[in-house]
Coordinates of C-alpha atoms and ligand atoms in Angstrom, one line a residue:
X29 CA 24.5 11.2 1.2
X30 CA 24.8 12.5 -2.2
X31 CA 26.5 16.1 -2.8
X32 CA 24.1 18.7 -3.7
X33 CA 23.8 20.0 -6.8
X34 CA 21.4 21.8 -9.4
X35 CA 18.6 20.3 -11.4
X36 CA 18.8 21.7 -14.8
X37 CA 16.0 20.8 -17.1
X38 CA 14.4 21.5 -20.4
X39 CA 11.3 19.6 -21.0
X40 CA 10.9 19.8 -25.0
X41 CA 14.7 18.8 -25.6
X42 CA 16.1 17.1 -22.4
X43 CA 19.1 19.2 -23.0
X44 CA 20.9 19.1 -19.6
X45 CA 23.7 21.5 -18.8
X46 CA 26.6 20.5 -16.8
X47 CA 26.1 20.2 -13.2
X48 CA 29.6 20.8 -12.1
X49 CA 29.6 24.2 -14.4
X50 CA 26.2 25.2 -12.4
X51 CA 28.0 24.2 -9.2
X52 CA 30.6 26.6 -9.6
X53 CA 27.9 29.7 -10.2
X54 CA 25.7 29.8 -7.2
X55 CA 25.6 29.0 -3.7
X56 CA 23.8 25.5 -2.4
X57 CA 21.9 24.4 0.6
X58 CA 21.3 21.1 1.4
X59 CA 18.6 19.3 3.6
X60 CA 19.6 16.3 5.6
X61 CA 17.7 13.4 4.3
X62 CA 16.4 11.6 7.1
X63 CA 13.7 13.1 9.8
X64 CA 15.7 14.4 12.6
X65 CA 12.2 15.4 14.2
X66 CA 11.0 12.2 15.3
X67 CA 9.6 12.9 18.7
X68 CA 11.1 10.6 21.6
X69 CA 7.6 8.8 22.4
X70 CA 7.6 7.5 18.8
X71 CA 11.2 6.8 18.7
X72 CA 10.3 4.7 22.1
X73 CA 7.6 3.0 19.6
X74 CA 10.0 1.8 17.2
X75 CA 12.8 0.6 19.9
X76 CA 10.1 -1.4 21.5
X77 CA 9.0 -2.9 18.4
X78 CA 5.1 -1.4 18.2
X79 CA 6.3 0.4 14.9
X80 CA 9.3 0.7 12.6
X81 CA 11.3 2.9 10.5
X82 CA 10.3 1.2 7.7
X83 CA 6.7 2.3 8.2
X84 CA 5.2 -0.9 8.9
X85 CA 3.3 -2.3 12.2
X86 CA 6.0 -3.2 14.3
X87 CA 6.3 -7.2 15.6
X88 CA 4.9 -6.4 18.8
X89 CA 2.0 -3.9 17.6
X90 CA -1.0 -4.2 19.6
X91 CA -4.3 -2.3 20.3
X92 CA -7.2 -2.4 22.4
X93 CA -10.8 -3.0 21.5
X94 CA -14.2 -3.2 22.9
X95 CA -17.1 -5.2 22.6
X96 CA -20.7 -3.0 23.0
X97 CA -23.8 -4.2 23.3
X98 CA -26.3 -0.7 24.0
X99 CA -30.1 -0.4 24.3
X100 CA -31.4 2.8 23.8
X101 CA -34.7 4.1 23.4
X102 CA -35.2 7.9 21.4
X103 CA -38.3 9.9 22.6
X104 CA -38.8 12.1 19.6
X105 CA -41.6 14.6 21.6
X106 CA -39.1 15.4 24.3
X107 CA -36.1 14.8 22.3
X108 CA -34.9 12.8 25.0
X109 CA -32.2 10.3 24.5
X110 CA -32.1 7.3 27.3
X111 CA -29.7 4.2 27.4
X112 CA -28.2 1.3 29.1
X113 CA -24.7 -0.5 28.1
X114 CA -22.7 -3.3 28.7
X115 CA -19.2 -2.9 27.1
X116 CA -16.6 -5.4 27.3
X117 CA -13.1 -3.7 27.3
X118 CA -10.1 -6.0 26.3
X119 CA -6.6 -4.7 27.1
X120 CA -4.1 -6.1 24.5
X121 CA -1.4 -3.9 25.4
X122 CA 1.7 -5.2 28.0
X123 CA 0.5 -2.4 30.7
X124 CA -1.8 -2.9 33.7
X125 CA -4.4 -0.5 33.3
X126 CA -5.0 1.4 36.4
X127 CA -7.4 3.9 35.2
X128 CA -9.7 4.3 32.2
X129 CA -11.5 7.0 30.8
X130 CA -15.6 6.9 29.2
X131 CA -16.1 9.8 26.8
X132 CA -19.3 11.5 27.7
X133 CA -19.9 13.5 24.4
X134 CA -23.1 14.9 25.4
X135 CA -21.2 17.1 27.8
X136 CA -20.6 19.3 25.3
X137 CA -23.9 21.0 26.2
X138 CA -23.0 21.0 29.8
X139 CA -23.5 24.2 31.5
X140 CA -19.8 25.8 32.6
X141 CA -18.0 23.5 29.9
X142 CA -15.2 24.9 27.5
X143 CA -16.6 24.5 24.0
X144 CA -14.6 25.2 20.4
X145 CA -17.5 27.7 20.0
X146 CA -20.6 29.3 21.7
X147 CA -24.2 27.7 21.9
X148 CA -27.4 28.8 21.7
X149 CA -28.3 29.6 25.3
X150 CA -31.2 27.3 25.2
X151 CA -29.0 24.3 24.0
X152 CA -26.9 24.5 27.1
X153 CA -28.2 22.1 30.0
X154 CA -27.2 19.3 32.0
X155 CA -24.8 17.3 29.4
X156 CA -25.1 13.5 29.8
X157 CA -26.7 12.1 32.8
X158 CA -24.9 8.9 34.2
X159 CA -27.6 7.3 36.2
X160 CA -25.7 4.4 37.0
X161 CA -22.1 3.2 36.1
X162 CA -20.4 -0.1 37.4
X163 CA -17.2 -1.7 36.8
X164 CA -17.1 -5.5 36.6
X165 CA -20.3 -5.6 38.4
X166 CA -19.2 -2.9 41.2
X167 CA -21.1 0.5 41.4
X168 CA -19.3 3.3 40.8
X169 CA -19.9 6.3 43.2
X170 CA -19.6 9.4 40.9
X171 CA -19.4 11.3 43.7
X172 CA -16.5 10.2 45.2
X173 CA -13.3 11.4 43.6
X174 CA -11.2 8.4 44.7
X175 CA -13.6 6.2 42.3
X176 CA -14.0 8.6 39.5
X177 CA -13.3 11.8 38.4
X178 CA -15.0 14.1 35.7
X179 CA -13.5 16.6 33.4
X180 CA -15.0 18.7 30.6
X181 CA -16.0 15.4 28.5
X182 CA -14.0 12.8 30.0
X183 CA -15.1 10.7 33.3
X184 CA -11.8 8.8 34.6
X185 CA -12.8 5.9 36.7
X186 CA -10.0 4.9 38.8
X187 CA -10.5 1.0 39.2
X188 CA -9.9 -0.8 42.0
X189 CA -7.6 -3.3 40.9
X190 CA -5.9 -2.8 37.6
X191 CA -6.8 -4.2 34.3
X192 CA -4.1 -6.7 33.3
X193 CA -2.4 -7.3 30.2
X194 CA -4.7 -9.9 28.5
X195 CA -7.6 -9.4 30.5
X196 CA -10.9 -7.5 30.1
X197 CA -13.4 -5.5 32.2
X198 CA -17.1 -5.1 31.8
X199 CA -18.6 -1.8 31.9
X200 CA -22.1 -1.1 33.0
X201 CA -23.6 2.1 32.3
X202 CA -27.0 4.1 32.3
X203 CA -27.7 7.2 31.1
X204 CA -29.8 10.0 29.2
X205 CA -29.4 13.5 27.6
X206 CA -31.3 16.5 25.8
X207 CA -30.7 15.7 21.7
X208 CA -30.2 19.6 20.8
X209 CA -32.7 21.2 18.7
X210 CA -31.4 24.5 18.8
X211 CA -27.4 23.7 18.4
X212 CA -26.6 20.4 16.7
X213 CA -23.4 19.6 16.8
X214 CA -22.6 16.9 14.3
X215 CA -25.9 15.2 15.5
X216 CA -28.8 16.1 17.1
X217 CA -32.7 17.0 16.6
X218 CA -33.1 18.9 13.2
X219 CA -36.9 19.6 13.7
X220 CA -39.7 18.1 12.2
X221 CA -38.7 14.7 14.0
X222 CA -36.1 14.3 12.0
X223 CA -33.2 12.8 14.1
X224 CA -29.2 11.8 13.8
X225 CA -27.7 10.6 16.7
X226 CA -23.9 10.5 17.2
X227 CA -21.5 11.3 20.0
X228 CA -24.3 9.5 22.1
X229 CA -23.1 6.7 24.3
X230 CA -20.4 6.3 26.8
X231 CA -17.0 5.3 24.7
X232 CA -14.0 4.0 25.5
X233 CA -11.1 6.3 25.0
X234 CA -8.3 4.6 23.1
X235 CA -4.9 3.6 25.1
X236 CA -2.4 3.3 22.9
X237 CA 1.7 2.6 22.1
X238 CA 2.4 6.7 21.9
X239 CA 0.5 8.3 24.9
X240 CA -1.3 5.8 27.0
X241 CA -4.8 7.0 27.9
X242 CA -6.0 9.6 25.2
X243 CA -7.3 12.5 27.5
X244 CA -8.3 14.7 24.8
X245 CA -11.5 16.7 25.6
X246 CA -14.1 16.9 23.3
X247 CA -14.8 20.4 22.7
X248 CA -16.8 20.4 19.2
X249 CA -13.7 21.0 16.4
X250 CA -11.4 17.9 17.2
X251 CA -13.1 14.8 16.2
X252 CA -12.4 11.2 15.9
X253 CA -9.8 8.6 17.6
X254 CA -11.5 5.4 18.5
X255 CA -10.7 1.9 18.5
X256 CA -11.9 -0.8 16.3
X257 CA -14.9 -2.4 18.0
X258 CA -18.0 -4.5 17.7
X259 CA -21.5 -3.3 18.2
X260 CA -24.6 -4.9 19.0
X261 CA -27.5 -2.0 19.1
X262 CA -30.7 -2.1 19.8
X263 CA -32.7 1.2 19.5
X264 CA -36.3 1.9 19.9
X265 CA -38.7 4.8 18.8
X266 CA -42.6 5.3 18.0
X267 CA -43.8 2.8 15.6
X268 CA -44.0 5.2 12.9
X269 CA -40.3 5.7 12.7
X270 CA -37.8 4.3 10.6
X271 CA -34.4 4.1 11.6
X272 CA -30.8 3.6 9.7
X273 CA -27.8 2.7 11.3
X274 CA -24.2 1.6 11.2
X275 CA -23.9 -2.1 10.5
X276 CA -26.6 -4.2 9.1
X277 CA -30.5 -4.5 10.3
X278 CA -30.9 -7.9 11.7
X279 CA -35.1 -8.0 11.8
X280 CA -35.6 -6.4 8.6
X281 CA -38.4 -9.0 8.0
X282 CA -39.9 -8.6 11.2
X283 CA -40.3 -4.6 10.5
X284 CA -40.4 -3.9 6.9
X285 CA -43.3 -5.1 4.2
X286 CA -43.1 -7.7 1.7
X287 CA -43.0 -4.8 -1.0
X288 CA -40.6 -2.4 0.8
X289 CA -38.1 -6.0 1.0
X290 CA -38.5 -6.9 -2.5
X291 CA -37.2 -3.5 -3.3
X292 CA -34.5 -3.4 -1.3
X293 CA -33.3 -6.7 -2.5
X294 CA -33.7 -5.1 -6.1
X295 CA -31.3 -2.0 -4.9
X296 CA -28.7 -4.5 -3.6
X297 CA -28.3 -6.3 -6.9
X298 CA -28.7 -3.5 -9.1
X299 CA -27.0 -0.4 -10.5
X300 CA -30.3 1.6 -11.0
X301 CA -31.1 3.9 -8.0
X302 CA -34.7 3.3 -7.0
X303 CA -37.2 4.6 -4.5
X304 CA -37.3 2.0 -1.4
X305 CA -40.0 4.5 -0.2
X306 CA -41.5 7.7 -0.5
X307 CA -42.2 10.4 2.1
X308 CA -46.0 10.0 1.3
X309 CA -45.7 6.0 1.7
X310 CA -43.8 6.1 4.9
X311 CA -46.4 8.9 6.3
X312 CA -49.5 6.5 5.3
X313 CA -47.9 3.3 7.1
X314 CA -47.2 1.6 3.9
X315 CA -43.8 0.9 4.9
X316 CA -43.6 -1.1 8.1
X317 CA -45.5 -4.3 8.6
X318 CA -45.1 -3.9 12.6
X319 CA -48.0 -2.0 13.9
X320 CA -46.5 -1.8 17.4
X321 CA -46.8 1.4 19.1
X322 CA -43.1 1.1 19.3
X323 CA -40.2 -0.8 17.2
X324 CA -37.1 -1.9 18.1
X325 CA -34.2 -1.5 15.4
X326 CA -31.5 -4.4 16.0
X327 CA -28.4 -3.2 14.1
X328 CA -24.8 -5.4 14.1
X329 CA -21.4 -4.2 13.1
X330 CA -17.9 -5.7 13.5
X331 CA -14.8 -3.9 13.6
X332 CA -16.0 -0.4 13.5
X333 CA -14.6 2.6 15.0
X334 CA -18.1 4.1 15.9
X335 CA -21.8 3.5 15.8
X336 CA -24.5 6.2 14.6
X337 CA -27.8 6.2 13.7
X338 CA -31.0 8.2 12.0
X339 CA -34.6 8.0 12.5
X340 CA -37.2 10.1 10.7
X341 CA -41.2 8.9 10.2
X342 CA -41.5 10.8 6.7
X343 CA -38.2 10.4 4.7
X344 CA -37.7 9.4 1.4
X345 CA -35.4 6.4 0.8
X346 CA -33.4 5.9 -2.5
X347 CA -31.1 3.0 -2.6
X348 CA -28.7 1.6 -5.2
X349 CA -25.9 -0.7 -5.5
X350 CA -22.6 -0.7 -6.6
X351 CA -19.9 -3.5 -7.3
X352 CA -16.7 -2.5 -5.8
X353 CA -14.6 -5.2 -6.2
X354 CA -14.6 -7.0 -9.5
X355 CA -12.7 -10.2 -8.4
X356 CA -15.1 -11.3 -5.7
X357 CA -18.2 -9.0 -7.1
X358 CA -18.9 -7.5 -3.7
X359 CA -21.4 -5.0 -3.9
X360 CA -22.1 -2.2 -1.6
X361 CA -25.3 -0.5 -0.8
X362 CA -25.7 3.1 -1.5
X363 CA -28.8 4.8 -0.4
X364 CA -29.9 8.7 0.7
X365 CA -32.6 9.7 3.0
X366 CA -34.2 13.0 3.0
X367 CA -37.0 15.2 3.5
X368 CA -39.6 16.6 0.9
X369 CA -38.0 19.8 1.4
X370 CA -34.8 19.1 0.0
X371 CA -33.2 21.0 -3.0
X372 CA -30.8 18.6 -4.8
X373 CA -31.2 14.8 -2.2
X374 CA -33.1 13.3 -5.1
X375 CA -29.9 12.8 -6.8
X376 CA -27.7 12.0 -3.8
X377 CA -28.2 8.6 -4.2
X378 CA -26.2 8.7 -7.7
X379 CA -23.8 10.9 -6.5
X380 CA -22.8 9.4 -3.8
X381 CA -23.1 6.0 -5.6
X382 CA -20.7 7.1 -8.5
X383 CA -18.1 8.6 -5.5
X384 CA -18.1 4.9 -4.1
X385 CA -17.3 3.5 -7.5
X386 CA -14.8 6.3 -8.1
X387 CA -12.7 5.5 -4.9
X388 CA -12.9 1.7 -5.4
X389 CA -11.5 1.8 -9.2
X390 CA -9.5 5.1 -9.4
X391 CA -8.2 6.8 -6.2
X392 CA -7.3 5.7 -3.8
X393 CA -8.0 2.4 -5.7
X394 CA -9.4 0.5 -3.0
X395 CA -12.3 -1.0 -2.6
X396 CA -14.9 0.6 -0.9
X397 CA -14.5 -1.2 2.7
X398 CA -18.1 -1.0 4.3
X399 CA -21.3 -3.0 3.2
X400 CA -23.1 0.3 3.3
X401 CA -23.2 4.1 3.0
X402 CA -26.2 6.0 3.9
X403 CA -26.6 9.8 3.3
X404 CA -28.6 11.5 5.8
X405 CA -29.9 14.8 4.6
X406 CA -30.6 17.2 7.7
X407 CA -32.3 19.9 5.7
X408 CA -29.8 22.6 6.9
X409 CA -27.4 24.5 4.7
X410 CA -24.0 23.5 4.4
X411 CA -21.5 21.1 5.7
X412 CA -21.7 17.3 6.3
X413 CA -20.2 15.3 9.0
X414 CA -19.3 11.5 8.8
X415 CA -19.4 8.2 10.2
X416 CA -19.0 4.7 9.8
X417 CA -21.8 4.1 6.8
X418 CA -23.7 6.8 7.7
X419 CA -23.3 10.4 6.7
X420 CA -25.3 13.5 8.2
X421 CA -25.1 15.9 5.4
X422 CA -27.0 19.4 4.9
X423 CA -28.7 20.2 1.8
X424 CA -26.8 21.3 -0.7
X425 CA -28.2 24.0 -3.2
X426 CA -26.7 22.7 -6.3
X427 CA -25.4 19.7 -8.1
X428 CA -21.4 20.4 -7.6
X429 CA -21.7 21.2 -4.0
X430 CA -24.0 17.9 -3.3
X431 CA -21.1 15.8 -5.1
X432 CA -18.3 17.4 -3.7
X433 CA -20.1 17.2 0.0
X434 CA -21.0 13.7 -0.7
X435 CA -17.6 12.5 -2.0
X436 CA -15.9 14.2 0.7
X437 CA -17.7 12.6 3.7
X438 CA -17.7 9.0 1.8
X439 CA -14.0 9.6 1.3
X440 CA -13.9 9.7 5.6
X441 CA -14.9 5.7 5.0
X442 CA -10.9 5.2 4.1
X443 CA -9.6 8.1 6.5
X444 CA -10.3 7.8 9.2
X445 CA -12.7 5.1 9.8
X446 CA -11.0 2.3 8.1
X447 CA -7.4 3.7 8.7
X448 CA -7.8 4.5 12.4
X449 CA -5.9 7.7 12.1
X450 CA -5.9 9.9 15.4
X451 CA -8.1 13.1 14.0
X452 CA -7.5 14.7 17.8
X453 CA -3.9 14.7 17.2
X454 CA -3.4 14.8 13.3
X455 CA -6.7 15.9 11.6
X456 CA -4.8 16.6 8.3
X457 CA -4.3 12.3 8.2
X458 CA -8.0 12.4 7.3
X459 CA -9.4 15.6 6.5
X460 CA -6.8 16.3 4.0
X461 CA -7.2 12.9 2.1
X462 CA -11.1 13.8 2.0
X463 CA -10.1 17.0 0.5
X464 CA -7.7 15.7 -1.8
X465 CA -9.0 12.5 -2.7
X466 CA -12.2 14.1 -4.4
X467 CA -10.2 16.3 -6.6
X468 CA -10.0 14.4 -9.8
X469 CA -13.8 13.1 -9.5
X470 CA -15.2 16.5 -9.2
X471 CA -12.7 17.5 -12.1
X472 CA -14.3 15.0 -14.4
X473 CA -17.3 15.6 -13.2
X474 CA -17.8 19.3 -13.5
X475 CA -15.2 20.6 -15.8
X476 CA -16.3 24.4 -15.2
X477 CA -15.7 23.7 -11.2
X478 CA -12.5 24.7 -10.0
X479 CA -12.2 22.8 -6.9
X480 CA -8.5 22.5 -6.6
X481 CA -8.3 26.4 -7.5
X482 CA -10.4 26.8 -4.5
X483 CA -8.2 25.1 -2.5
X484 CA -4.8 27.0 -4.0
X485 CA -6.8 30.2 -3.1
X486 CA -7.3 29.6 0.4
X487 CA -3.9 28.2 0.6
X488 CA -2.5 31.7 0.0
X489 CA -4.6 33.5 2.2
X490 CA -3.2 31.9 5.2
X491 CA 0.5 30.9 3.8
X492 CA 3.4 33.1 5.6
X493 CA 0.5 34.7 7.7
X494 CA 1.3 34.8 11.7
X495 CA -1.3 32.7 12.5
X496 CA -0.6 29.8 10.1
X497 CA -0.1 26.4 12.2
X498 CA 2.5 24.0 10.6
X499 CA 0.8 20.7 10.0
X500 CA 2.7 18.8 12.9
X501 CA 1.3 21.0 15.3
X502 CA -0.8 18.7 17.4
X503 CA -4.8 19.6 16.1
X504 CA -6.4 19.6 19.4
X505 CA -4.0 22.9 20.5
X506 CA -5.5 25.0 17.7
X507 CA -8.1 27.2 18.8
X508 CA -8.2 29.4 16.1
X509 CA -10.8 27.7 13.5
X510 CA -9.5 29.8 10.5
X511 CA -6.0 28.2 11.2
X512 CA -7.4 24.7 12.3
X513 CA -9.4 24.8 8.7
X514 CA -5.8 25.3 7.2
X515 CA -4.1 22.8 9.1
X516 CA -6.7 20.1 8.7
X517 CA -8.0 20.6 5.4
X518 CA -6.3 23.3 3.1
X519 CA -2.2 22.7 3.2
X520 CA -2.5 18.8 3.7
X521 CA -5.2 18.9 0.5
X522 CA -2.5 20.5 -1.5
X523 CA 0.4 18.6 -0.1
X524 CA -1.0 15.1 -1.1
X525 CA -1.8 16.8 -4.4
X526 CA 2.0 17.6 -4.7
X527 CA 3.2 14.3 -3.2
X528 CA 1.8 13.0 -5.9
X529 CA 3.0 15.4 -8.5
X530 CA 6.7 14.5 -6.8
X531 CA 6.4 11.0 -7.3
X532 CA 4.2 10.2 -10.2
X533 CA 0.9 8.5 -10.5
X534 CA 2.2 5.1 -10.4
X535 CA 4.5 5.4 -7.4
X536 CA 2.2 7.3 -5.6
X537 CA -0.9 4.9 -5.9
X538 CA 1.6 2.4 -4.9
X539 CA 2.8 3.8 -2.1
X540 CA -0.8 4.6 -1.0
X541 CA -2.0 1.2 -1.7
X542 CA 1.1 -0.2 0.4
X543 CA -0.1 2.7 3.4
X544 CA -3.6 1.5 3.3
X545 CA -2.7 -2.4 3.1
X546 CA -0.4 -2.2 6.1
X547 CA -2.4 0.2 8.6
X548 CA -6.2 -0.1 7.8
X549 CA -8.0 -1.4 11.1
X550 CA -5.2 0.1 13.0
X551 CA -3.7 3.4 14.5
X552 CA -1.1 4.8 11.8
X553 CA 1.1 7.9 12.9
X554 CA 2.3 10.7 10.3
X555 CA 5.5 8.8 10.8
X556 CA 3.7 5.5 9.6
X557 CA 2.6 7.5 6.7
X558 CA 6.2 9.1 5.7
X559 CA 8.1 6.0 6.0
X560 CA 5.8 4.0 4.4
X561 CA 5.8 6.6 1.1
X562 CA 9.9 6.8 1.7
X563 CA 10.0 2.9 1.5
X564 CA 8.1 2.6 -1.5
X565 CA 9.9 5.4 -3.3
X566 CA 13.0 3.9 -2.1
X567 CA 14.6 7.1 -0.7
X568 CA 13.8 9.4 2.2
X569 CA 11.3 11.9 1.0
X570 CA 12.0 14.3 4.1
X571 CA 13.2 16.7 1.6
X572 CA 9.5 17.3 0.6
X573 CA 7.8 15.7 4.3
X574 CA 9.8 18.8 6.2
X575 CA 9.0 21.8 4.2
X576 CA 5.0 20.7 3.4
X577 CA 4.7 19.2 7.0
X578 CA 6.8 20.8 9.2
X579 CA 7.4 23.9 7.6
X580 CA 8.0 27.0 8.1
X581 CA 8.1 27.2 4.4
X582 CA 6.1 29.7 2.0
X583 CA 5.0 29.2 -1.5
X584 CA 7.3 31.6 -3.6
X585 CA 8.9 30.7 -6.4
X586 CA 10.8 33.9 -8.4
X587 CA 12.7 34.4 -11.4
X588 CA 16.5 35.6 -10.1
X589 CA 18.0 36.1 -13.1
X590 CA 18.7 35.4 -16.7
X591 CA 22.4 34.7 -17.8
X592 CA 24.2 35.1 -21.0
X593 CA 23.3 31.8 -22.6
X594 CA 19.4 32.0 -21.8
X595 CA 19.5 30.2 -18.6
X596 CA 16.7 31.2 -16.4
X597 CA 17.6 30.8 -12.5
X598 CA 14.6 30.1 -10.5
X599 CA 14.8 30.8 -6.7
X600 CA 12.9 28.9 -4.6
X601 CA 12.3 31.7 -1.7
X602 CA 9.9 30.3 0.1
X603 CA 11.4 27.0 0.6
X604 CA 8.2 25.3 -0.3
X605 CA 8.8 22.7 -2.9
X606 CA 6.4 23.0 -6.0
X607 CA 6.5 22.6 -9.7
X608 CA 8.2 24.9 -12.1
X609 CA 6.6 26.2 -15.0
X610 CA 8.0 29.0 -17.0
X611 CA 7.1 30.5 -19.8
X612 CA 9.4 32.1 -22.5
X613 CA 8.2 34.9 -25.3
X614 CA 10.8 35.0 -27.8
X615 CA 11.9 38.2 -29.9
X616 CA 10.8 36.5 -33.1
X617 CA 7.1 35.7 -31.4
X618 CA 7.4 32.4 -30.8
X619 CA 6.9 30.9 -27.1
X620 CA 8.1 27.8 -25.4
X621 CA 6.9 26.3 -22.0
X622 CA 9.4 24.6 -20.0
X623 CA 7.8 22.4 -16.9
X624 CA 8.8 20.1 -14.4
X625 CA 7.4 18.4 -11.6
X626 CA 7.9 18.9 -7.4
X627 CA 10.7 16.3 -7.8
X628 CA 12.9 18.9 -9.0
X629 CA 13.5 19.8 -5.5
X630 CA 14.4 16.7 -4.1
X631 CA 18.0 17.3 -3.4
X632 CA 16.9 20.2 -0.9
X633 CA 18.6 22.5 -3.2
X634 CA 17.4 26.7 -3.3
X635 CA 17.4 27.2 -7.2
X636 CA 16.9 25.4 -10.3
X637 CA 17.9 26.3 -13.9
X638 CA 15.8 26.5 -16.9
X639 CA 17.5 26.3 -19.8
X640 CA 15.6 28.0 -22.7
X641 CA 16.5 28.0 -26.3
X642 CA 19.5 29.7 -26.8
X643 CA 19.3 30.2 -30.4
X644 CA 16.6 32.9 -29.9
X645 CA 16.5 36.1 -27.9
X646 CA 14.1 36.2 -24.9
X647 CA 11.6 38.8 -24.7
X648 CA 9.9 38.1 -21.4
X649 CA 9.8 35.4 -19.2
X650 CA 6.5 34.5 -17.0
X651 CA 7.1 32.1 -13.7
X652 CA 4.0 29.9 -12.5
X653 CA 1.0 29.1 -14.8
X654 CA -2.0 30.3 -12.3
X655 CA -2.4 27.4 -10.5
X656 CA 0.6 26.9 -8.7
X657 CA 0.2 29.0 -5.3
X658 CA 2.4 31.7 -5.1
X659 CA 2.1 34.2 -2.2
X660 CA 4.8 36.7 -3.7
X661 CA 3.9 37.2 -7.8
X662 CA 6.2 40.4 -7.8
X663 CA 9.1 37.9 -8.7
X664 CA 7.3 36.2 -11.5
X665 CA 7.7 38.2 -14.6
X666 CA 10.9 39.3 -16.2
X667 CA 11.0 41.8 -19.4
X668 CA 13.9 42.2 -21.3
X669 CA 14.7 45.5 -22.7
X670 CA 14.9 46.2 -26.3
X671 CA 18.7 46.4 -27.6
Ligands
ZN2 ZN1 -14.2 16.1 6.4

């Protein structure tokens, strides 16, 4: 362990004053460098070899998965979805499972259920009606609590005989539910026969090495934590509907006419955005070859954490593609589907395409991991919702909102869909990245749009307040929505930005690359992220993670004093590592700005010294640059009296 010391810096001349001399002057606080807060269940994962202290998956890492075969029919007139599924669930764990959990998400609409926010009273109905359920061919009596119990949105099935390690079981379920028109929560009937269907089938809850069975209920706020599974899905709709979904459409040649297929091929190989069809072509029946009363759309996807689909009879469909891997020439199909009433979605395919290119080559500099990404416009204002290969977006009112929304939802393709993070416990592991990854993209695209500044402003509103949660608080335990937003989006978005500042671009990108390489298709924990970044940096980064992720720590740097030798002592009153920017105005009218990255706090010290030019007399000192958060600016200025 290193002795504590002060960092002293001067940007322009790199003059460092003696550390020993500084030590004699100031009191020093040091942090332990290893993380003392590793929970016992995580330590157990390290000792049993499913995880490792270097941040790599351990030699005994395992995860379970399923193969879903689903047939569903959507009835637009009655807004009803009816489905049946066969799920083969594989137990790769070393444990014998006595119970499984089926998540019944539509139960969020069930009368009497708990919810994160109130619904329109008309939306409250019967939830998901399970018509039939069997395990390995044996019917389950849902009225018998010995075989099944139902909580808010979870259905616990108590197995007759345990599911042994290495074995699989087969679930058969038949169900129906009402697709809400009045309170679409992340999915629904958006009116005018426009549907986005997500959270819609009985889904196997994750069983993992940390908690065993995931029992967190879906109340509206916390979202994904899914296994990587295979989907074979056939959805049936009236013959005038088009269906877009996760995965690839297997029967496209039976469904679309030749002209549409030709346009699709063109979009798949070219950079240009082209209309696959217009709403008018769709309405006039010029899109589909099939003239059946109903059509079945057959989609398949492998190794994905979820499956969603969209349907409409009168949408516009624009598409393009983008090469995401110059070594292999792999292209991603990028498309947008939207109603005539849209304000900005005519530019959505272009905006989406630009974000995919940015992610693939600049940040996180990893080829976009899915074969397509489809942006659905639900026509509502604000917000959006991600799912693998499909995003359910509002209708942004201007270009910067459009670019911001699509880039954010597309960023989720990496976190949490490619990296199977647990959003129910650690929402900052995906929302924070979705906030941060698009910062430079938006800055390049809209220089006048202060996206980063909005994040800083939101941070300052909550930092230091009574209801501020720290990031390591489990997300599903936070019921206050503004506190949740801060925890999931605002604070982690800034934390990632300052982690980059601390490490420098090249180490940050290398660490991010290593983290993705190690954990894509798996379930990383916060500790796997901390450990991987520390591993790549070559030393513990706990000095950073402690304050930013565990807290409490406030953004409050202040000017403590000026010495006779023009040493400006900057105190970290709030304890949060932040960049230090100091501007000195001298009595001769000249000014100099001294700046240092977040790394200046890496020894855990409480103060740093800025050595200003000793040959001049200082008139005024200003700390900060207006971009660095600071919740107490009363100590950011020092004016020197005339002598
Ligand atoms: Zn998000």
